Short mmCIF file of C-alpha atoms in Angstrom, two decimals:
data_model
loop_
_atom_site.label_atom_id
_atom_site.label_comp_id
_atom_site.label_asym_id
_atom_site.label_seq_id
_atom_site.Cartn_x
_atom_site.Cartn_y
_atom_site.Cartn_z
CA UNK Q 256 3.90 -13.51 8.94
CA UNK Q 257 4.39 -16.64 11.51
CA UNK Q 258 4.02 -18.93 8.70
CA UNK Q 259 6.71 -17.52 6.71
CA UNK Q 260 9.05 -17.31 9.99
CA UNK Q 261 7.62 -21.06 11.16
CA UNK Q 262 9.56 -22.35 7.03
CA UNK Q 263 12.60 -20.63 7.96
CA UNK Q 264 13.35 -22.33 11.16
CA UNK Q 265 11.52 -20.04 13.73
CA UNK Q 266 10.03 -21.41 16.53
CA UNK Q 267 6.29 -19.33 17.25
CA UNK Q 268 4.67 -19.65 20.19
CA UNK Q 269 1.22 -18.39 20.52
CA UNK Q 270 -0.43 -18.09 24.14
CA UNK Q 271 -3.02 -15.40 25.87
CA UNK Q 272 -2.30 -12.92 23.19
CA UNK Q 273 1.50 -13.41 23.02
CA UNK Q 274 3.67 -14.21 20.30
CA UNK Q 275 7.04 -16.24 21.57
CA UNK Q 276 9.60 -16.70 19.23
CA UNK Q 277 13.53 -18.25 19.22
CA UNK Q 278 15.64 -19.90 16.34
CA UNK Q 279 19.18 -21.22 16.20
CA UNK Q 280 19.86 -20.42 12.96
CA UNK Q 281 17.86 -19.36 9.53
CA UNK Q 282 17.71 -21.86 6.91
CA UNK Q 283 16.37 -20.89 3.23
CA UNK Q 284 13.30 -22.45 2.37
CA UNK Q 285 9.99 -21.93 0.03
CA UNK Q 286 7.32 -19.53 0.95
CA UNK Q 287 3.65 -19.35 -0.27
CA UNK Q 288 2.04 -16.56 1.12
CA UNK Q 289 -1.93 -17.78 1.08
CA UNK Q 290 -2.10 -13.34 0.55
CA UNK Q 291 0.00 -11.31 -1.05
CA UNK Q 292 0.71 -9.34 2.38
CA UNK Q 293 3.02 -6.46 2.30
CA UNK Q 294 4.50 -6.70 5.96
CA UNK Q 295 4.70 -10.48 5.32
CA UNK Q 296 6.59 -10.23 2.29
CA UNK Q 297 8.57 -7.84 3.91
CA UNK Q 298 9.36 -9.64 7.46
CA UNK Q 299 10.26 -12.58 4.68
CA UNK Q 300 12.88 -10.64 2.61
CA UNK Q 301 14.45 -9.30 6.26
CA UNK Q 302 14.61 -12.87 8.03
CA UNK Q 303 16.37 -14.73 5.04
CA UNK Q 304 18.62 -12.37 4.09
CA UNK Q 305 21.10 -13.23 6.07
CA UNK Q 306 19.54 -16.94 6.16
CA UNK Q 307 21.33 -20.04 5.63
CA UNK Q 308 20.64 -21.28 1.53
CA UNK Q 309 18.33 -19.73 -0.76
CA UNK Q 310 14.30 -18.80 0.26
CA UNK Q 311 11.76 -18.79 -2.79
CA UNK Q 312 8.76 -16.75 -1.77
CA UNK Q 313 5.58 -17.02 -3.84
CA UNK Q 314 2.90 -14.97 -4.22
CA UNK Q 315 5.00 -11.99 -3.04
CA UNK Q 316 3.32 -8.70 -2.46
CA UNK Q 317 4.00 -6.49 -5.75
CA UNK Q 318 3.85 -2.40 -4.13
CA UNK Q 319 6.71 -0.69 -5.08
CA UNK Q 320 7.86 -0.26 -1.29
CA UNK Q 321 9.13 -4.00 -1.87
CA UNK Q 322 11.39 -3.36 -4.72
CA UNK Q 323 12.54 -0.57 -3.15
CA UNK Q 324 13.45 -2.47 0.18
CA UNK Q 325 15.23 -5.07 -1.98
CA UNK Q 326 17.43 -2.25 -3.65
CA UNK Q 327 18.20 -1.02 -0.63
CA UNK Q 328 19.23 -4.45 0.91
CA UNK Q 329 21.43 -5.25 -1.94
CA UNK Q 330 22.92 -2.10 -1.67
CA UNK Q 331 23.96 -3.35 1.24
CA UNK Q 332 25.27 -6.48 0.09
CA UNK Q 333 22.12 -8.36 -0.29
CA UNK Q 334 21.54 -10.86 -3.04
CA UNK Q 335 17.80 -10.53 -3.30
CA UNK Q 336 16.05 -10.64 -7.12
CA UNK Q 337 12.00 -10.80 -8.48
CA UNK Q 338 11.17 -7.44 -6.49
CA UNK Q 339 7.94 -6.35 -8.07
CA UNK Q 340 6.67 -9.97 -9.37
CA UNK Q 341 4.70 -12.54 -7.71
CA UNK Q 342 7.92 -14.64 -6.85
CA UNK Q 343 10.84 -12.91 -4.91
CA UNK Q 344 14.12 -15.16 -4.72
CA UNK Q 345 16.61 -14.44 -1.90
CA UNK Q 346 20.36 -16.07 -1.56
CA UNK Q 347 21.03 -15.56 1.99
CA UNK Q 348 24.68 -13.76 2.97
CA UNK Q 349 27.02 -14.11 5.68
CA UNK Q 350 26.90 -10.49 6.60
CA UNK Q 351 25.70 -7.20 5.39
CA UNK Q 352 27.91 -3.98 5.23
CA UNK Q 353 26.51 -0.10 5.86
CA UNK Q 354 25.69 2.20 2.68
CA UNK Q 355 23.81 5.11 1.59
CA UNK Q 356 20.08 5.19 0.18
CA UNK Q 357 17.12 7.40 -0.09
CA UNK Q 358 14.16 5.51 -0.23
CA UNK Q 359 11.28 6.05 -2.54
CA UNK Q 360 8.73 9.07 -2.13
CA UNK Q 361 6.08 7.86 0.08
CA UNK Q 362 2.76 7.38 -2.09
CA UNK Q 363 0.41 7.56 0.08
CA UNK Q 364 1.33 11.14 1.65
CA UNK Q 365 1.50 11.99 -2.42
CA UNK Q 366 -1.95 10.49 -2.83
CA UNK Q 367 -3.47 12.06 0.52
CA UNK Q 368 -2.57 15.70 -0.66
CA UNK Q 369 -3.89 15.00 -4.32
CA UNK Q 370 -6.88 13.99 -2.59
CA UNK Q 371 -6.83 16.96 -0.17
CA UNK Q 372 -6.68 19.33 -3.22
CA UNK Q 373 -9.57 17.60 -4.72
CA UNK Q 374 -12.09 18.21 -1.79
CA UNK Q 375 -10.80 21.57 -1.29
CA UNK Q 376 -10.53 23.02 -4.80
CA UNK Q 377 -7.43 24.89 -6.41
CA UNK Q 378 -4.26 23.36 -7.75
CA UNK Q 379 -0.80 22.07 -6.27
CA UNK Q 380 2.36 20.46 -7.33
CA UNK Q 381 3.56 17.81 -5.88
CA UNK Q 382 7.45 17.38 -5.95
CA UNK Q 383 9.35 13.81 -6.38
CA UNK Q 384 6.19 11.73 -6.48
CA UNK Q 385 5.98 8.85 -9.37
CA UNK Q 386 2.45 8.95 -11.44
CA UNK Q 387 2.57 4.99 -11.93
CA UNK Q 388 2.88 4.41 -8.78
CA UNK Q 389 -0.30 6.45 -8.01
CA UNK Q 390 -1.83 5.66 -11.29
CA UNK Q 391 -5.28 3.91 -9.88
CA UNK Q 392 -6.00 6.96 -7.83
CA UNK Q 393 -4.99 9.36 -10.30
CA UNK Q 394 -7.46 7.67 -12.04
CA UNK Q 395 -9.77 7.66 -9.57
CA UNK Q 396 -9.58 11.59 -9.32
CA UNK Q 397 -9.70 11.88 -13.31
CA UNK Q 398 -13.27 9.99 -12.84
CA UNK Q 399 -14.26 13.55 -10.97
CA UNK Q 400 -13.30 15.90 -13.30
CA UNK Q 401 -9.83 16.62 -12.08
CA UNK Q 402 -7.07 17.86 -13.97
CA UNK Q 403 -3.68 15.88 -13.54
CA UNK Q 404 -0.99 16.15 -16.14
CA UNK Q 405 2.98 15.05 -14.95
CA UNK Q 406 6.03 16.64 -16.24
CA UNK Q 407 9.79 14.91 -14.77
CA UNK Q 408 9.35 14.39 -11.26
CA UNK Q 409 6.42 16.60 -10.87
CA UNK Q 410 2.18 15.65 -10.55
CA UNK Q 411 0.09 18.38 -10.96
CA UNK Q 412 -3.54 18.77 -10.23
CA UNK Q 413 -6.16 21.12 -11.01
CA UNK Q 414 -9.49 20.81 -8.99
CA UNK Q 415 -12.66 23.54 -9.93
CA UNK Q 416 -15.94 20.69 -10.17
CA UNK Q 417 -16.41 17.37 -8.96
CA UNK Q 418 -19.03 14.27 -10.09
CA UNK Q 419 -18.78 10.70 -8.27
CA UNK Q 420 -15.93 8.69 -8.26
CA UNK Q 421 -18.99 5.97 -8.70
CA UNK Q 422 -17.03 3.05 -7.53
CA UNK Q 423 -13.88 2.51 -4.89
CA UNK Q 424 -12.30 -0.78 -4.71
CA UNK Q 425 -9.40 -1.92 -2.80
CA UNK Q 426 -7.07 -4.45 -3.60
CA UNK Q 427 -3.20 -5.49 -3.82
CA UNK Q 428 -0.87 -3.57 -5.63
CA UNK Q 429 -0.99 -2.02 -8.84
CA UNK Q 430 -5.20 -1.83 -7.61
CA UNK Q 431 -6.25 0.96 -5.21
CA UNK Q 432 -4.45 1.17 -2.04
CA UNK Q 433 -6.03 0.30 0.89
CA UNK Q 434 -4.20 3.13 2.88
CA UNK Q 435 -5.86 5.66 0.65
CA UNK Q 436 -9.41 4.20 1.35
CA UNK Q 437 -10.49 6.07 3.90
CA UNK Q 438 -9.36 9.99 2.08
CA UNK Q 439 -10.96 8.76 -0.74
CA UNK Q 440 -14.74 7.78 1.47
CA UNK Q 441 -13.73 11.54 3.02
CA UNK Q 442 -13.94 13.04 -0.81
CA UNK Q 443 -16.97 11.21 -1.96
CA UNK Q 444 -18.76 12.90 1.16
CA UNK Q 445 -18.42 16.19 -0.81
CA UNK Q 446 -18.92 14.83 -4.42
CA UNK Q 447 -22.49 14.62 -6.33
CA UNK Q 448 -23.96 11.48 -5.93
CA UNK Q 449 -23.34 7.87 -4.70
CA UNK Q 450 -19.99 6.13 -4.61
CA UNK Q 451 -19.62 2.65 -3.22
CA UNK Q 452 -16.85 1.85 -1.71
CA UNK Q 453 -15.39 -1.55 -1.32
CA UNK Q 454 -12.95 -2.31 0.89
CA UNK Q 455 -11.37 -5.92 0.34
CA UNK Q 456 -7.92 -6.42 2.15
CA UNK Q 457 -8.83 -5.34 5.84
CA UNK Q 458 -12.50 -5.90 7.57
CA UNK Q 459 -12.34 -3.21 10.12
CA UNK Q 460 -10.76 -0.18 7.74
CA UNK Q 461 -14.15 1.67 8.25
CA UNK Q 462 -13.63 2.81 11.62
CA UNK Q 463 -13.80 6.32 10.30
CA UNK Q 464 -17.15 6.21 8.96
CA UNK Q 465 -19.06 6.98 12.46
CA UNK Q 466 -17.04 10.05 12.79
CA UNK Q 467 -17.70 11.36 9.01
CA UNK Q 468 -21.34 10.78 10.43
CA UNK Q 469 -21.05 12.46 12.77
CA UNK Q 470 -20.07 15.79 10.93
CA UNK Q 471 -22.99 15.16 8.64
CA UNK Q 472 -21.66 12.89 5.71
CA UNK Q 473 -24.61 10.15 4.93
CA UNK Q 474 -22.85 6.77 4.67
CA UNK Q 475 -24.05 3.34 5.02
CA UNK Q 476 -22.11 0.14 5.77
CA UNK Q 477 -22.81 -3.24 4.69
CA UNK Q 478 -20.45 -5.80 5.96
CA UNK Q 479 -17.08 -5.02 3.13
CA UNK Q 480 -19.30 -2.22 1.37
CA UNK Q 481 -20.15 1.45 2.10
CA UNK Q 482 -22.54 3.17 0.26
CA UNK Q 483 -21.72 7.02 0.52
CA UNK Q 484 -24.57 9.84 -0.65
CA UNK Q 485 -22.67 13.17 -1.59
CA UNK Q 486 -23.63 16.55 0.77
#
Protein backbone atom coordinates (compact mmCIF):
# COMPACT_ATOMS: atom_id res chain seq x y z
CA UNK A 1 0.00 0.00 0.00
CA UNK A 2 2.78 2.80 1.05
CA UNK A 3 4.84 1.71 -1.75
CA UNK A 4 2.32 2.25 -4.30
CA UNK A 5 1.34 5.78 -2.62
CA UNK A 6 5.40 6.53 -2.00
CA UNK A 7 5.51 6.19 -6.72
CA UNK A 8 2.72 8.49 -6.92
CA UNK A 9 4.13 11.37 -5.07
CA UNK A 10 2.98 10.62 -1.42
CA UNK A 11 5.02 11.44 1.25
CA UNK A 12 4.75 8.27 4.20
CA UNK A 13 5.91 8.73 7.34
CA UNK A 14 6.23 5.84 9.60
CA UNK A 15 6.88 6.45 13.49
CA UNK A 16 5.64 4.52 16.91
CA UNK A 17 2.93 2.81 15.02
CA UNK A 18 1.76 5.81 12.93
CA UNK A 19 1.41 6.26 9.40
CA UNK A 20 1.90 10.21 8.31
CA UNK A 21 1.10 11.06 5.01
CA UNK A 22 0.84 14.59 2.71
CA UNK A 23 1.28 15.18 -1.16
CA UNK A 24 0.97 18.27 -3.33
CA UNK A 25 -0.24 16.76 -6.14
CA UNK A 26 -0.55 13.00 -7.76
CA UNK A 27 1.62 12.26 -10.56
CA UNK A 28 1.08 8.90 -12.73
CA UNK A 29 3.74 6.56 -12.42
CA UNK A 30 4.52 2.56 -12.66
CA UNK A 31 3.53 0.22 -9.96
CA UNK A 32 4.84 -3.34 -9.18
CA UNK A 33 3.09 -4.72 -6.49
CA UNK A 34 5.86 -7.42 -4.97
CA UNK A 35 1.88 -9.28 -4.11
CA UNK A 36 -0.94 -9.19 -5.88
CA UNK A 37 -2.81 -7.40 -2.81
CA UNK A 38 -6.39 -6.59 -3.18
CA UNK A 39 -6.59 -3.37 -0.90
CA UNK A 40 -3.29 -2.34 -2.57
CA UNK A 41 -4.50 -2.62 -5.93
CA UNK A 42 -7.39 -0.98 -4.86
CA UNK A 43 -5.89 2.16 -2.76
CA UNK A 44 -3.77 2.28 -6.32
CA UNK A 45 -6.76 2.55 -8.76
CA UNK A 46 -8.41 5.31 -6.09
CA UNK A 47 -5.15 7.56 -5.67
CA UNK A 48 -4.39 7.89 -9.52
CA UNK A 49 -7.52 8.35 -10.73
CA UNK A 50 -7.67 11.62 -10.49
CA UNK A 51 -3.64 11.67 -10.70
CA UNK A 52 -1.64 13.76 -12.85
CA UNK A 53 -0.46 11.39 -16.29
CA UNK A 54 -1.02 7.86 -16.68
CA UNK A 55 -0.11 5.00 -13.65
CA UNK A 56 0.78 1.37 -14.99
CA UNK A 57 0.26 -1.05 -12.14
CA UNK A 58 1.71 -4.55 -12.44
CA UNK A 59 0.97 -7.49 -10.91
CA UNK A 60 -2.55 -6.19 -10.10
CA UNK A 61 -4.78 -8.24 -7.92
CA UNK A 62 -7.26 -10.22 -10.37
CA UNK A 63 -10.80 -10.78 -7.82
CA UNK A 64 -13.61 -9.65 -9.51
CA UNK A 65 -14.26 -6.83 -6.77
CA UNK A 66 -11.44 -4.95 -8.88
CA UNK A 67 -13.15 -4.97 -12.16
CA UNK A 68 -16.06 -4.13 -10.63
CA UNK A 69 -14.53 -0.99 -8.80
CA UNK A 70 -13.05 0.05 -12.17
CA UNK A 71 -16.63 -0.08 -13.84
CA UNK A 72 -17.89 1.77 -11.34
CA UNK A 73 -15.13 4.51 -11.49
CA UNK A 74 -15.50 4.91 -15.14
CA UNK A 75 -18.96 5.19 -14.75
CA UNK A 76 -18.10 7.99 -13.16
CA UNK A 77 -15.90 9.39 -15.60
CA UNK A 78 -12.89 7.35 -14.94
CA UNK A 79 -10.54 6.21 -17.66
CA UNK A 80 -9.27 3.08 -16.01
CA UNK A 81 -8.67 -0.32 -18.40
CA UNK A 82 -6.90 -4.15 -17.65
CA UNK A 83 -9.47 -4.78 -14.66
CA UNK A 84 -9.18 -8.50 -14.15
CA UNK A 85 -5.46 -9.01 -15.63
CA UNK A 86 -2.20 -8.80 -14.02
CA UNK A 87 -1.60 -5.16 -15.42
CA UNK A 88 -4.29 -2.41 -14.70
CA UNK A 89 -3.62 0.96 -16.72
CA UNK A 90 -5.16 4.19 -15.35
CA UNK A 91 -5.24 7.80 -17.31
CA UNK A 92 -5.78 10.09 -14.51
CA UNK A 93 -8.88 12.86 -14.93
CA UNK A 94 -9.39 16.26 -13.88
CA UNK A 95 -12.56 15.50 -12.05
CA UNK A 96 -15.10 12.85 -11.58
CA UNK A 97 -18.96 13.42 -11.88
CA UNK A 98 -21.84 11.43 -9.61
CA UNK A 99 -23.77 8.31 -11.24
CA UNK A 100 -25.67 5.33 -10.46
CA UNK A 101 -24.26 1.65 -9.84
CA UNK A 102 -25.02 -1.50 -8.05
CA UNK A 103 -22.07 -3.25 -7.28
CA UNK A 104 -21.49 -6.91 -7.69
CA UNK A 105 -23.12 -9.64 -5.30
CA UNK A 106 -20.77 -10.08 -2.54
CA UNK A 107 -19.07 -13.68 -2.90
CA UNK A 108 -18.12 -14.37 0.08
CA UNK A 109 -21.65 -13.96 1.95
CA UNK A 110 -22.73 -16.33 -1.30
CA UNK A 111 -19.94 -18.73 -0.42
CA UNK A 112 -20.53 -18.58 3.54
CA UNK A 113 -24.26 -19.70 3.13
CA UNK A 114 -23.30 -22.50 0.51
CA UNK A 115 -21.02 -23.53 3.09
CA UNK A 116 -23.58 -23.14 5.91
CA UNK A 117 -25.97 -25.46 3.95
CA UNK A 118 -23.28 -27.95 3.59
CA UNK A 119 -22.60 -28.49 7.40
CA UNK A 120 -26.15 -28.31 8.13
CA UNK A 121 -27.78 -30.48 5.48
CA UNK A 122 -30.87 -29.58 3.18
CA UNK A 123 -30.91 -27.37 0.13
CA UNK A 124 -31.11 -23.48 -0.64
CA UNK A 125 -31.05 -21.09 -3.48
CA UNK A 126 -29.07 -18.51 -3.57
CA UNK A 127 -30.33 -15.41 -5.58
CA UNK A 128 -27.92 -13.01 -7.84
CA UNK A 129 -24.72 -14.84 -6.99
CA UNK A 130 -22.19 -15.65 -10.10
CA UNK A 131 -20.92 -19.54 -10.13
CA UNK A 132 -17.41 -18.43 -11.68
CA UNK A 133 -16.83 -16.28 -9.36
CA UNK A 134 -17.29 -18.97 -6.64
CA UNK A 135 -16.13 -21.70 -8.88
CA UNK A 136 -13.01 -23.02 -6.54
CA UNK A 137 -15.34 -23.45 -3.64
CA UNK A 138 -18.08 -24.79 -5.53
CA UNK A 139 -15.62 -27.10 -6.26
CA UNK A 140 -14.48 -27.53 -3.11
CA UNK A 141 -18.11 -28.52 -1.91
CA UNK A 142 -18.56 -30.89 -5.11
CA UNK A 143 -15.31 -32.78 -3.54
CA UNK A 144 -18.00 -33.67 -0.52
CA UNK A 145 -20.68 -34.96 -2.27
CA UNK A 146 -22.72 -31.85 -2.71
CA UNK A 147 -25.11 -31.15 -5.25
CA UNK A 148 -24.73 -27.66 -7.05
CA UNK A 149 -26.26 -27.10 -10.43
CA UNK A 150 -26.86 -23.02 -11.62
CA UNK A 151 -29.67 -21.89 -13.71
CA UNK A 152 -29.60 -17.62 -14.75
CA UNK A 153 -28.74 -15.87 -11.75
CA UNK A 154 -29.48 -18.63 -9.43
CA UNK A 155 -26.81 -21.43 -7.41
CA UNK A 156 -28.43 -24.16 -6.00
CA UNK A 157 -27.21 -26.68 -3.56
CA UNK A 158 -28.28 -29.89 -2.32
CA UNK A 159 -26.47 -31.26 0.87
CA UNK A 160 -27.66 -35.10 2.34
CA UNK A 161 -23.71 -36.85 2.92
CA UNK A 162 -20.44 -35.47 3.24
CA UNK A 163 -16.59 -37.11 2.68
CA UNK A 164 -13.36 -34.76 3.10
CA UNK A 165 -12.75 -31.91 1.19
CA UNK A 166 -9.01 -33.63 1.53
CA UNK A 167 -7.13 -30.53 0.77
CA UNK A 168 -7.81 -26.48 1.33
CA UNK A 169 -5.49 -24.10 -0.18
CA UNK A 170 -5.57 -20.45 -0.28
CA UNK A 171 -4.31 -18.26 -2.75
CA UNK A 172 -5.01 -15.06 -5.07
CA UNK A 173 -7.84 -14.87 -7.16
CA UNK A 174 -9.39 -17.21 -9.35
CA UNK A 175 -7.71 -19.86 -6.27
CA UNK A 176 -9.65 -20.26 -2.99
CA UNK A 177 -10.41 -17.20 -1.14
CA UNK A 178 -8.79 -16.54 1.82
CA UNK A 179 -12.00 -14.96 3.39
CA UNK A 180 -13.72 -18.29 3.01
CA UNK A 181 -10.86 -20.17 4.88
CA UNK A 182 -11.94 -20.21 8.04
CA UNK A 183 -16.08 -21.60 7.07
CA UNK A 184 -14.46 -23.98 5.14
CA UNK A 185 -11.85 -25.37 8.50
CA UNK A 186 -15.58 -24.97 10.36
CA UNK A 187 -17.08 -27.70 7.67
CA UNK A 188 -14.21 -30.09 7.65
CA UNK A 189 -14.80 -30.31 11.58
CA UNK A 190 -18.04 -32.19 10.67
CA UNK A 191 -16.81 -34.11 7.52
CA UNK A 192 -15.23 -37.84 7.56
CA UNK A 193 -11.74 -37.74 7.73
CA UNK A 194 -8.67 -35.42 7.47
CA UNK A 195 -8.50 -32.22 5.47
CA UNK A 196 -5.42 -30.05 5.49
CA UNK A 197 -5.78 -26.82 5.21
CA UNK A 198 -3.29 -24.38 3.91
CA UNK A 199 -3.51 -21.04 4.38
CA UNK A 200 -0.94 -18.95 2.18
CA UNK A 201 -1.83 -15.14 1.91
CA UNK A 202 -2.21 -14.18 5.72
CA UNK A 203 -0.05 -15.88 8.75
CA UNK A 204 -2.39 -15.24 11.56
CA UNK A 205 -5.95 -16.30 9.66
CA UNK A 206 -6.16 -19.23 12.20
CA UNK A 207 -7.22 -17.36 15.08
CA UNK A 208 -10.40 -19.35 15.03
CA UNK A 209 -8.96 -22.63 15.47
CA UNK A 210 -8.64 -22.45 19.52
CA UNK A 211 -12.25 -21.70 19.68
CA UNK A 212 -13.39 -24.70 17.20
CA UNK A 213 -11.25 -26.55 19.96
CA UNK A 214 -12.75 -25.59 22.24
CA UNK A 215 -16.28 -26.91 21.16
CA UNK A 216 -14.62 -30.22 20.46
CA UNK A 217 -13.30 -30.06 16.74
CA UNK A 218 -9.63 -31.88 16.74
CA UNK A 219 -7.32 -29.56 14.76
CA UNK A 220 -3.69 -29.19 14.67
CA UNK A 221 -1.57 -26.24 13.49
CA UNK A 222 1.71 -26.28 11.98
CA UNK A 223 3.12 -22.93 11.22
CA UNK A 224 0.82 -22.13 7.47
CA UNK A 225 -0.88 -25.72 7.83
CA UNK A 226 -3.80 -27.16 9.86
CA UNK A 227 -4.46 -30.57 9.93
CA UNK A 228 -8.27 -31.04 10.82
CA UNK A 229 -9.69 -34.79 11.98
CA UNK A 230 -13.56 -34.92 11.21
CA UNK A 231 -16.08 -35.46 14.56
Amino acid sequence: HLGGLRRLGVDVAEDGGYIDCSCGRLRGAEVLLDFPSVGATENIILASAKAEGTTVIRNAAKEPEIVDLQNFINRMGGKISGAGTAVIVVEGVKKLHGAAYTPIADRIEAGTFLIACAMCGGEIALKHADPVNIASLLHKLREISCKIWSKNDKIYIESKRRLSPKIVETSPYPGFPTDLQAQMTALACVCEGATVIVENLFETRFKHVPELIRMGADITVRGRSALVRGV
